[in-house]
mmCIF file of C-alpha atoms in Angstrom:
data_model
loop_
_atom_site.group_PDB
_atom_site.id
_atom_site.type_symbol
_atom_site.label_atom_id
_atom_site.label_comp_id
_atom_site.label_asym_id
_atom_site.label_seq_id
_atom_site.Cartn_x
_atom_site.Cartn_y
_atom_site.Cartn_z
ATOM 1 C CA MET A 1306 70.546 113.265 87.869
ATOM 2 C CA ASP A 1307 72.907 112.164 85.327
ATOM 3 C CA ALA A 1308 72.809 115.771 83.640
ATOM 4 C CA ALA A 1309 73.104 117.301 87.005
ATOM 5 C CA GLY A 1310 75.641 114.762 88.391
ATOM 6 C CA SER A 1311 77.449 113.335 91.223
ATOM 7 C CA GLN A 1312 77.786 115.837 93.463
ATOM 8 C CA VAL A 1313 73.706 115.495 93.426
ATOM 9 C CA ALA A 1314 73.337 112.136 93.496
ATOM 10 C CA ASP A 1315 75.606 112.074 96.470
ATOM 11 C CA GLU A 1316 73.327 115.009 97.850
ATOM 12 C CA CYS A 1317 70.149 112.434 97.138
ATOM 13 C CA ALA A 1318 71.350 109.604 99.011
ATOM 14 C CA GLN A 1319 71.960 111.680 102.256
ATOM 15 C CA TYR A 1320 68.928 113.290 102.796
ATOM 16 C CA ALA A 1321 67.349 110.258 101.821
ATOM 17 C CA GLY A 1322 64.518 109.752 104.343
ATOM 18 C CA GLN A 1323 64.874 113.190 106.014
ATOM 19 C CA TYR A 1324 62.078 114.859 103.819
ATOM 20 C CA GLN A 1325 59.654 116.913 104.862
ATOM 21 C CA SER A 1326 56.924 118.133 103.264
ATOM 22 C CA GLY A 1327 56.725 115.780 100.272
ATOM 23 C CA PHE A 1328 60.111 117.088 98.295
ATOM 24 C CA ILE A 1329 64.100 117.664 99.225
ATOM 25 C CA THR A 1330 66.157 120.619 98.046
ATOM 26 C CA THR A 1331 69.528 119.457 96.788
ATOM 27 C CA GLN A 1332 72.283 122.011 95.139
ATOM 28 C CA GLY A 1333 71.833 122.667 91.018
ATOM 29 C CA GLY A 1334 75.036 120.587 90.406
ATOM 30 C CA ASN A 1335 75.937 121.110 86.652
ATOM 31 C CA LEU A 1336 72.573 121.991 85.783
ATOM 32 C CA LEU A 1337 71.738 125.702 85.319
ATOM 33 C CA CYS A 1338 70.247 126.383 87.713
ATOM 34 C CA SER A 1339 71.077 127.283 92.034
ATOM 35 C CA LYS A 1340 68.941 124.659 93.138
ATOM 36 C CA ILE A 1341 66.747 121.578 92.175
ATOM 37 C CA ILE A 1342 63.699 120.573 94.616
ATOM 38 C CA HIS A 1343 63.137 116.714 94.267
ATOM 39 C CA LEU A 1344 59.630 115.787 94.764
ATOM 40 C CA ILE A 1345 58.676 112.513 96.627
ATOM 41 C CA THR A 1346 56.372 111.003 93.790
ATOM 42 C CA ASN A 1347 52.506 110.572 94.581
ATOM 43 C CA ASN A 1348 49.072 111.355 92.684
ATOM 44 C CA GLN A 1349 48.771 114.352 94.042
ATOM 45 C CA VAL A 1350 49.857 116.809 91.689
ATOM 46 C CA LYS A 1351 47.704 119.827 92.922
ATOM 47 C CA SER A 1352 48.844 119.586 96.000
ATOM 48 C CA GLN A 1353 53.158 118.879 95.046
ATOM 49 C CA VAL A 1354 53.003 122.241 92.672
ATOM 50 C CA SER A 1355 51.741 123.933 95.935
ATOM 51 C CA LYS A 1356 54.241 122.997 97.497
ATOM 52 C CA VAL A 1357 56.779 123.909 95.132
ATOM 53 C CA LEU A 1358 55.799 127.144 94.335
ATOM 54 C CA HIS A 1359 55.307 128.719 98.375
ATOM 55 C CA GLU A 1360 58.569 126.746 98.912
ATOM 56 C CA CYS A 1361 60.474 128.371 96.424
ATOM 57 C CA GLU A 1362 58.562 131.710 97.673
ATOM 58 C CA GLN A 1363 59.986 131.172 101.857
ATOM 59 C CA ARG A 1364 63.056 130.749 100.002
ATOM 60 C CA MET A 1365 62.516 133.895 98.314
ATOM 61 C CA TYR A 1366 63.799 132.783 94.630
ATOM 62 C CA LYS A 1367 62.854 134.365 91.640
ATOM 63 C CA SER A 1368 61.549 131.754 89.078
ATOM 64 C CA VAL A 1369 61.243 128.561 88.412
ATOM 65 C CA ALA A 1370 61.130 125.571 86.058
ATOM 66 C CA LEU A 1371 58.285 122.682 86.341
ATOM 67 C CA PRO A 1372 58.055 119.295 84.467
ATOM 68 C CA ALA A 1373 54.966 117.764 83.270
ATOM 69 C CA ILE A 1374 54.889 116.202 86.592
ATOM 70 C CA GLY A 1375 53.665 112.658 86.559
ATOM 71 C CA THR A 1376 53.226 111.568 83.342
ATOM 72 C CA GLY A 1377 56.876 110.009 83.001
ATOM 73 C CA GLN A 1378 56.879 106.017 84.555
ATOM 74 C CA ALA A 1379 53.477 107.414 86.517
ATOM 75 C CA GLY A 1380 51.412 106.606 84.077
ATOM 76 C CA GLN A 1381 49.150 109.662 84.486
ATOM 77 C CA SER A 1382 46.775 111.207 81.867
ATOM 78 C CA PRO A 1383 48.330 114.536 80.226
ATOM 79 C CA ALA A 1384 45.127 116.312 80.854
ATOM 80 C CA LYS A 1385 44.468 116.383 84.746
ATOM 81 C CA VAL A 1386 48.103 117.298 84.693
ATOM 82 C CA ALA A 1387 47.716 118.969 82.873
ATOM 83 C CA ASP A 1388 44.169 121.171 84.364
ATOM 84 C CA GLU A 1389 45.735 120.394 89.043
ATOM 85 C CA MET A 1390 49.183 121.868 87.670
ATOM 86 C CA LEU A 1391 47.894 125.505 86.647
ATOM 87 C CA ASP A 1392 45.248 124.890 89.191
ATOM 88 C CA ALA A 1393 48.211 124.899 91.674
ATOM 89 C CA ILE A 1394 49.617 128.353 90.213
ATOM 90 C CA VAL A 1395 46.610 129.674 89.506
ATOM 91 C CA GLU A 1396 45.142 129.746 93.329
ATOM 92 C CA PHE A 1397 49.237 130.950 94.278
ATOM 93 C CA ALA A 1398 49.630 133.559 91.272
ATOM 94 C CA ARG A 1399 45.751 134.829 93.078
ATOM 95 C CA GLN A 1400 47.598 135.280 96.684
ATOM 96 C CA LYS A 1401 48.563 138.604 97.909
ATOM 97 C CA SER A 1402 50.850 137.415 99.899
ATOM 98 C CA VAL A 1403 53.361 136.758 96.316
ATOM 99 C CA GLN A 1404 56.297 139.034 96.534
ATOM 100 C CA HIS A 1405 59.384 137.255 95.609
ATOM 101 C CA LEU A 1406 58.690 134.412 93.093
ATOM 102 C CA GLN A 1407 58.044 136.486 89.021
ATOM 103 C CA THR A 1408 58.224 133.389 86.407
ATOM 104 C CA ILE A 1409 57.305 130.301 86.374
ATOM 105 C CA LYS A 1410 57.496 127.360 82.960
ATOM 106 C CA ILE A 1411 56.357 125.031 82.513
ATOM 107 C CA VAL A 1412 58.884 122.477 81.102
ATOM 108 C CA ILE A 1413 57.463 119.786 78.185
ATOM 109 C CA PHE A 1414 59.612 117.775 76.581
ATOM 110 C CA GLN A 1415 56.337 115.380 74.125
ATOM 111 C CA THR A 1416 54.967 117.868 71.942
ATOM 112 C CA ASN A 1417 51.653 115.599 71.729
ATOM 113 C CA MET A 1418 50.867 116.641 75.616
ATOM 114 C CA PHE A 1419 51.467 120.792 74.394
ATOM 115 C CA THR A 1420 47.741 120.169 73.201
ATOM 116 C CA GLU A 1421 46.218 118.670 76.602
ATOM 117 C CA PHE A 1422 47.943 122.142 78.516
ATOM 118 C CA TYR A 1423 47.872 124.935 75.838
ATOM 119 C CA GLU A 1424 44.120 123.829 76.055
ATOM 120 C CA SER A 1425 43.894 123.472 79.604
ATOM 121 C CA MET A 1426 44.823 127.564 80.253
ATOM 122 C CA LYS A 1427 42.097 128.421 76.687
ATOM 123 C CA LYS A 1428 39.259 126.577 78.804
ATOM 124 C CA ARG A 1429 40.009 128.586 82.397
ATOM 125 C CA GLU A 1430 39.927 131.724 79.704
ATOM 126 C CA ASP A 1431 36.587 130.661 78.675
ATOM 127 C CA SER A 1432 34.846 129.594 81.701
ATOM 128 C CA ASP A 1433 35.913 133.025 83.998
ATOM 129 C CA SER A 1434 36.099 135.850 81.791
ATOM 130 C CA SER A 1435 34.182 137.154 83.825
ATOM 131 C CA THR A 1436 36.032 137.360 86.913
ATOM 132 C CA THR A 1437 38.336 140.373 87.990
ATOM 133 C CA GLU A 1438 41.464 139.511 86.041
ATOM 134 C CA SER A 1439 41.158 137.564 83.594
ATOM 135 C CA LEU A 1440 43.146 134.433 83.961
ATOM 136 C CA LEU A 1441 45.357 134.416 80.875
ATOM 137 C CA SER A 1442 46.904 137.742 81.690
ATOM 138 C CA VAL A 1443 47.681 135.386 85.180
ATOM 139 C CA PHE A 1444 49.569 132.640 83.459
ATOM 140 C CA LYS A 1445 51.932 135.598 81.181
ATOM 141 C CA SER A 1446 52.512 136.885 84.349
ATOM 142 C CA PHE A 1447 53.716 134.292 85.879
ATOM 143 C CA PHE A 1448 55.114 132.140 82.011
ATOM 144 C CA TRP A 1449 57.285 134.895 80.401
ATOM 145 C CA GLY A 1450 57.767 137.109 83.594
ATOM 146 C CA ARG A 1451 55.992 139.595 85.780
ATOM 147 C CA LYS A 1452 56.494 143.064 83.959
ATOM 148 C CA LYS A 1453 57.480 146.108 85.313
ATOM 149 C CA SER A 1454 55.005 148.745 86.396
ATOM 150 C CA SER A 1455 55.699 151.995 84.065
ATOM 151 C CA GLY A 1456 53.840 153.823 86.700
ATOM 152 C CA LYS A 1457 50.351 155.052 86.966
ATOM 153 C CA LYS A 1458 48.019 153.843 84.401
ATOM 154 C CA LYS A 1459 46.583 156.626 82.821
ATOM 155 C CA SER A 1460 43.470 157.451 81.680
ATOM 156 C CA MET A 1461 43.248 159.237 79.090
ATOM 157 C CA ILE A 1462 39.989 161.537 76.942
ATOM 158 C CA LEU A 1463 40.794 161.594 73.282
ATOM 159 C CA GLU A 1464 40.369 164.833 72.038
ATOM 160 C CA LYS A 1465 37.664 165.885 70.202
ATOM 161 C CA LYS A 1466 36.967 169.632 68.915
ATOM 162 C CA VAL A 1467 32.596 170.183 69.831
ATOM 163 C CA TYR A 1468 30.554 172.545 68.296
ATOM 164 C CA LEU A 1469 27.780 174.085 69.876
ATOM 165 C CA VAL A 1470 24.082 174.359 68.793
ATOM 166 C CA THR A 1471 21.557 177.171 70.833
ATOM 167 C CA PHE A 1472 18.292 177.208 70.743
ATOM 168 C CA GLN A 1473 16.027 180.316 70.912
ATOM 169 C CA ILE A 1474 12.739 179.274 72.090
ATOM 170 C CA CYS A 1475 9.558 182.077 71.823
ATOM 171 C CA GLY A 1476 6.240 181.460 72.299
ATOM 172 C CA GLU A 1477 2.793 182.979 73.425
ATOM 173 C CA SER A 1478 3.824 182.136 77.171
ATOM 174 C CA GLN A 1479 6.464 180.037 79.216
ATOM 175 C CA GLU A 1480 4.242 176.453 79.691
ATOM 176 C CA LYS A 1481 4.717 176.105 75.317
ATOM 177 C CA VAL A 1482 8.209 177.569 76.015
ATOM 178 C CA ASP A 1483 8.778 174.944 78.526
ATOM 179 C CA ALA A 1484 7.089 171.739 76.249
ATOM 180 C CA THR A 1485 8.926 173.165 73.004
ATOM 181 C CA GLU A 1486 12.046 172.833 75.605
ATOM 182 C CA SER A 1487 11.346 169.689 76.420
ATOM 183 C CA TRP A 1488 10.483 167.998 73.607
ATOM 184 C CA ILE A 1489 13.851 169.259 71.820
ATOM 185 C CA LYS A 1490 15.927 167.371 74.120
ATOM 186 C CA ASP A 1491 13.895 164.278 74.405
ATOM 187 C CA LEU A 1492 14.744 164.463 70.725
ATOM 188 C CA ILE A 1493 18.352 164.609 71.561
ATOM 189 C CA LEU A 1494 18.593 161.832 74.034
ATOM 190 C CA LYS A 1495 16.890 160.083 71.217
ATOM 191 C CA GLU A 1496 19.919 159.646 69.195
ATOM 192 C CA GLN A 1497 22.304 159.568 72.325
ATOM 193 C CA LEU A 1498 24.140 155.998 73.229
ATOM 194 C CA GLU A 1499 26.444 155.603 75.480
ATOM 195 C CA ASN A 1500 28.851 151.992 74.775
ATOM 196 C CA THR A 1501 31.130 150.634 77.365
ATOM 197 C CA VAL A 1502 33.166 148.011 75.911
ATOM 198 C CA ALA A 1503 35.631 145.770 78.847
ATOM 199 C CA ASP A 1504 38.727 143.593 77.927
ATOM 200 C CA GLU A 1505 41.740 142.538 79.401
ATOM 201 C CA ALA A 1506 43.312 143.519 75.351
ATOM 202 C CA VAL A 1507 42.794 147.276 76.061
ATOM 203 C CA GLU A 1508 45.742 147.538 78.216
ATOM 204 C CA SER A 1509 47.945 146.254 75.346
ATOM 205 C CA PHE A 1510 46.990 149.522 72.769
ATOM 206 C CA ASP A 1511 49.701 151.526 71.733
ATOM 207 C CA GLU A 1512 50.089 153.726 69.801
ATOM 208 C CA THR A 1513 48.826 152.238 66.457
ATOM 209 C CA GLN A 1514 45.312 151.418 68.443
ATOM 210 C CA ILE A 1515 45.288 155.486 69.695
ATOM 211 C CA ALA A 1516 45.906 156.927 66.121
ATOM 212 C CA ILE A 1517 43.198 153.996 65.030
ATOM 213 C CA LEU A 1518 40.595 155.181 68.154
ATOM 214 C CA GLU A 1519 41.269 159.215 67.413
ATOM 215 C CA ASP A 1520 40.436 158.399 63.556
ATOM 216 C CA LEU A 1521 37.503 157.045 64.875
ATOM 217 C CA GLN A 1522 36.523 159.836 66.606
ATOM 218 C CA ARG A 1523 36.967 162.426 64.113
ATOM 219 C CA ARG A 1524 35.320 160.637 61.790
ATOM 220 C CA ASN A 1525 32.217 160.260 63.856
ATOM 221 C CA GLN A 1526 29.866 162.051 65.705
ATOM 222 C CA VAL A 1527 31.263 160.132 69.175
ATOM 223 C CA THR A 1528 32.825 160.959 72.209
ATOM 224 C CA ILE A 1529 35.844 157.864 73.001
ATOM 225 C CA GLN A 1530 37.171 157.368 76.552
ATOM 226 C CA LEU A 1531 40.431 155.148 77.346
ATOM 227 C CA ALA A 1532 40.232 154.178 81.219
ATOM 228 C CA ASN A 1533 42.682 151.367 81.724
ATOM 229 C CA LYS A 1534 42.514 152.377 85.341
ATOM 230 C CA LEU A 1535 39.565 150.015 86.395
ATOM 231 C CA SER A 1536 40.400 146.438 85.982
ATOM 232 C CA PRO A 1537 39.586 145.395 83.622
ATOM 233 C CA PRO A 1538 40.584 148.663 81.304
ATOM 234 C CA GLN A 1539 37.093 149.555 79.331
ATOM 235 C CA ILE A 1540 36.414 152.006 76.398
ATOM 236 C CA LYS A 1541 33.992 153.972 76.627
ATOM 237 C CA ILE A 1542 32.243 155.488 73.426
ATOM 238 C CA SER A 1543 29.147 158.247 73.733
ATOM 239 C CA GLY A 1544 27.017 160.178 71.101
ATOM 240 C CA ILE A 1545 24.548 160.010 68.498
ATOM 241 C CA SER A 1546 23.877 155.887 68.410
ATOM 242 C CA ARG A 1547 24.321 155.154 64.982
ATOM 243 C CA ASP A 1548 28.236 155.920 65.138
ATOM 244 C CA VAL A 1549 28.161 154.393 69.125
ATOM 245 C CA TYR A 1550 27.172 151.039 67.282
ATOM 246 C CA SER A 1551 30.095 151.502 64.008
ATOM 247 C CA VAL A 1552 32.832 152.389 66.367
ATOM 248 C CA SER A 1553 31.502 150.329 68.872
ATOM 249 C CA LEU A 1554 31.823 147.225 66.294
ATOM 250 C CA GLU A 1555 35.224 148.555 64.927
ATOM 251 C CA VAL A 1556 36.640 148.136 68.619
ATOM 252 C CA GLN A 1557 35.406 144.999 69.344
ATOM 253 C CA ARG A 1558 37.089 143.970 65.615
ATOM 254 C CA MET A 1559 40.710 145.937 67.199
ATOM 255 C CA ILE A 1560 40.386 143.821 70.341
ATOM 256 C CA GLN A 1561 40.140 139.944 68.663
ATOM 257 C CA GLN A 1562 42.827 141.443 66.811
ATOM 258 C CA ILE A 1563 45.389 142.101 70.158
ATOM 259 C CA LYS A 1564 44.125 138.730 71.285
ATOM 260 C CA SER A 1565 44.511 136.555 68.175
ATOM 261 C CA THR A 1566 48.000 137.685 67.536
ATOM 262 C CA GLU A 1567 49.208 137.296 72.195
ATOM 263 C CA GLU A 1568 47.645 133.808 71.028
ATOM 264 C CA GLU A 1569 49.407 133.215 67.944
ATOM 265 C CA GLN A 1570 52.924 134.956 70.049
ATOM 266 C CA SER A 1571 51.860 131.792 72.780
ATOM 267 C CA LYS A 1572 51.553 129.296 71.252
ATOM 268 C CA ALA A 1573 55.026 130.275 68.879
ATOM 269 C CA GLU A 1574 56.792 130.471 72.099
ATOM 270 C CA LEU A 1575 55.010 127.120 73.541
ATOM 271 C CA LEU A 1576 56.248 125.778 70.373
ATOM 272 C CA TYR A 1577 59.922 127.124 70.492
ATOM 273 C CA ASN A 1578 60.679 125.222 73.923
ATOM 274 C CA LEU A 1579 59.552 122.172 72.262
ATOM 275 C CA VAL A 1580 62.124 122.816 68.725
ATOM 276 C CA GLU A 1581 64.078 125.399 67.366
ATOM 277 C CA TRP A 1582 64.498 125.814 63.446
ATOM 278 C CA ARG A 1583 67.840 127.553 62.205
ATOM 279 C CA TYR A 1584 70.002 128.974 59.651
ATOM 280 C CA PRO A 1585 73.510 129.604 58.837
ATOM 281 C CA GLY A 1586 75.153 132.502 60.604
ATOM 282 C CA SER A 1587 78.984 133.319 60.335
ATOM 283 C CA ASN A 1588 81.903 130.727 61.877
ATOM 284 C CA ASP A 1589 79.743 128.010 60.660
ATOM 285 C CA SER A 1590 77.262 128.555 62.990
ATOM 286 C CA TYR A 1591 73.156 128.513 63.006
ATOM 287 C CA VAL A 1592 70.908 130.778 64.441
ATOM 288 C CA ALA A 1593 67.672 130.303 65.010
ATOM 289 C CA PHE A 1594 64.681 131.452 63.411
ATOM 290 C CA ASP A 1595 62.370 134.391 64.795
ATOM 291 C CA LYS A 1596 59.268 132.701 67.287
ATOM 292 C CA LEU A 1597 56.185 133.399 64.689
ATOM 293 C CA THR A 1598 59.071 131.505 61.481
ATOM 294 C CA ASN A 1599 59.717 129.076 63.649
ATOM 295 C CA THR A 1600 55.998 128.114 64.221
ATOM 296 C CA GLN A 1601 55.130 128.727 60.227
ATOM 297 C CA LEU A 1602 58.224 126.478 59.501
ATOM 298 C CA GLU A 1603 57.080 123.590 62.072
ATOM 299 C CA HIS A 1604 53.440 124.286 61.249
ATOM 300 C CA ALA A 1605 54.348 123.027 57.241
ATOM 301 C CA LYS A 1606 56.797 120.599 58.642
ATOM 302 C CA VAL A 1607 53.516 118.859 60.975
ATOM 303 C CA PHE A 1608 50.967 119.362 57.848
ATOM 304 C CA LYS A 1609 53.117 117.115 55.429
ATOM 305 C CA LYS A 1610 53.190 121.092 52.891
ATOM 306 C CA THR A 1611 56.091 121.242 50.477
ATOM 307 C CA HIS A 1612 57.378 124.061 50.494
ATOM 308 C CA LEU A 1613 57.414 127.843 52.703
ATOM 309 C CA ASN A 1614 58.764 131.434 51.959
ATOM 310 C CA VAL A 1615 60.487 132.451 54.993
ATOM 311 C CA LYS A 1616 62.455 135.425 54.726
ATOM 312 C CA ILE A 1617 66.417 135.398 56.258
ATOM 313 C CA ASN A 1618 68.898 138.709 57.057
ATOM 314 C CA LYS A 1619 65.644 140.604 54.455
ATOM 315 C CA LYS A 1620 66.294 137.882 51.982
ATOM 316 C CA ASN A 1621 63.697 135.527 50.060
ATOM 317 C CA TYR A 1622 64.237 132.079 50.530
ATOM 318 C CA LYS A 1623 62.495 129.178 48.963
ATOM 319 C CA VAL A 1624 62.269 126.295 51.837
ATOM 320 C CA ASP A 1625 62.208 122.817 50.222
ATOM 321 C CA LEU A 1626 60.972 121.373 53.858
ATOM 322 C CA ASN A 1627 61.680 117.500 52.483
ATOM 323 C CA THR A 1628 65.219 117.792 51.937
ATOM 324 C CA LEU A 1629 65.131 121.168 55.279
ATOM 325 C CA LYS A 1630 67.603 123.342 52.338
ATOM 326 C CA ALA A 1631 66.289 127.273 51.296
ATOM 327 C CA THR A 1632 66.465 129.081 47.899
ATOM 328 C CA ASP A 1633 67.182 132.720 47.048
ATOM 329 C CA ASP A 1634 65.598 134.620 44.724
ATOM 330 C CA GLN A 1635 68.682 133.992 42.173
ATOM 331 C CA GLY A 1636 69.055 129.904 42.974
ATOM 332 C CA LYS A 1637 72.071 130.143 46.001
ATOM 333 C CA THR A 1638 70.389 127.124 48.723
ATOM 334 C CA ILE A 1639 71.484 126.830 52.619
ATOM 335 C CA ASN A 1640 71.137 123.828 53.922
ATOM 336 C CA LEU A 1641 68.503 123.911 57.347
ATOM 337 C CA GLN A 1642 67.989 122.737 60.540
ATOM 338 C CA ARG A 1643 64.916 121.344 62.722
ATOM 339 C CA VAL A 1644 66.336 120.267 65.817
ATOM 340 C CA ALA A 1645 64.054 118.698 68.763
ATOM 341 C CA LYS A 1646 64.926 120.298 72.348
ATOM 342 C CA ASP A 1647 64.277 117.187 73.873
ATOM 343 C CA GLU A 1648 66.980 115.913 72.163
ATOM 344 C CA GLY A 1649 69.231 114.140 74.655
ATOM 345 C CA LYS A 1650 66.961 114.143 77.671
#
C-alpha cells in the first residue's frame, strides 16, 4: 500500500464496507498497473482467484499479476495455496468463453515457495498427460502470454521416393497362382508395422527436428508423417518393423529433449522473477545476464560452488562466487551483481 501511494489508500477508505464479491477495485496509483483488485481476506483461495480472473475477463483486462495469496500474515500452507491457485487458473483457462485475459502471472517473492508452485504444476502435468490439451501448455499460454496463431497448422508428409517391386507369378492353375499371391502378401504384411507417437511437444518441432526426421526417413525403410493439426499433435511412422522400432525410439528421444529444454526455460523464467545476476555495461550501468546463465549462476551459488565459467559479450570469464568477481582469459576482472527481486518489498 505504501508503494501504491496515498491516492489508493484514500480510495480504499472511500470504498470500505461497499465491497461486493469479496473485493474492491481501485486505480493503480504509483504502481505500474492500471487497476488494483483488493481482496477481503479469507481461507478460500481458489474461490478468490476464480472471482478475480472472471472480473478481469468481464472488464476486458489483458493481464493480471497475483501474489501467493494467504501465505503472508494469513499463514496458509504454500503447497495448499499453490494447488488452489493453479486449480482456479486451469478451470478458468479451459473455458471456451475466455477472450480478453491473455496473461496470468503469479508473483513469488520467497525463494522456498518457488518449489511448491513448480511441483504443483508438474503434478498436474503428470496426472493429466492423457487429456486433449496438456495442462503444462495451458499454464505456459497464460503465464507467459498466449502465442498468436500463425494461421492454419500444416499437416506435412515428408517426401520419400518409393521403388516399386513387381512380382510375376506363373503356375499350373489359377488356384496355385492365387495361393502364391496370398503367401507373398502375408510375408510383406508380417514385416510391416505402423506406430503413432502423440505428444504436445511435437508442436514445438522446428526446422532442426524436421531435418532430422527427413534424414531418418532417408536412411531407413520407413515413411514418416507429421500431423500437427490433431490434438495432441502426432508423428506416424510406418514401414519395416525393425526400422519403425528404431525410428520411434529416436523420435521419443527428440520429444524428451524438447521437453527438457522447455522445462529448463520455465525454471529459468520463474527463477529470474526472484533473482537477477548482472554484469557491467556502459556508462556505469549493469546489464542482466540471459535467463539460462542467470539460472546457472544462482544454482552454483546455492550449491556452494566456488567458481563457474560463463560468457559475457562472447568472451570467456571465470566467476568467483564468493567475491562475485569475474576474470577473463587476459586476467581482466569485473564486478558482478546479484540482486534479489524482493529487496525493499
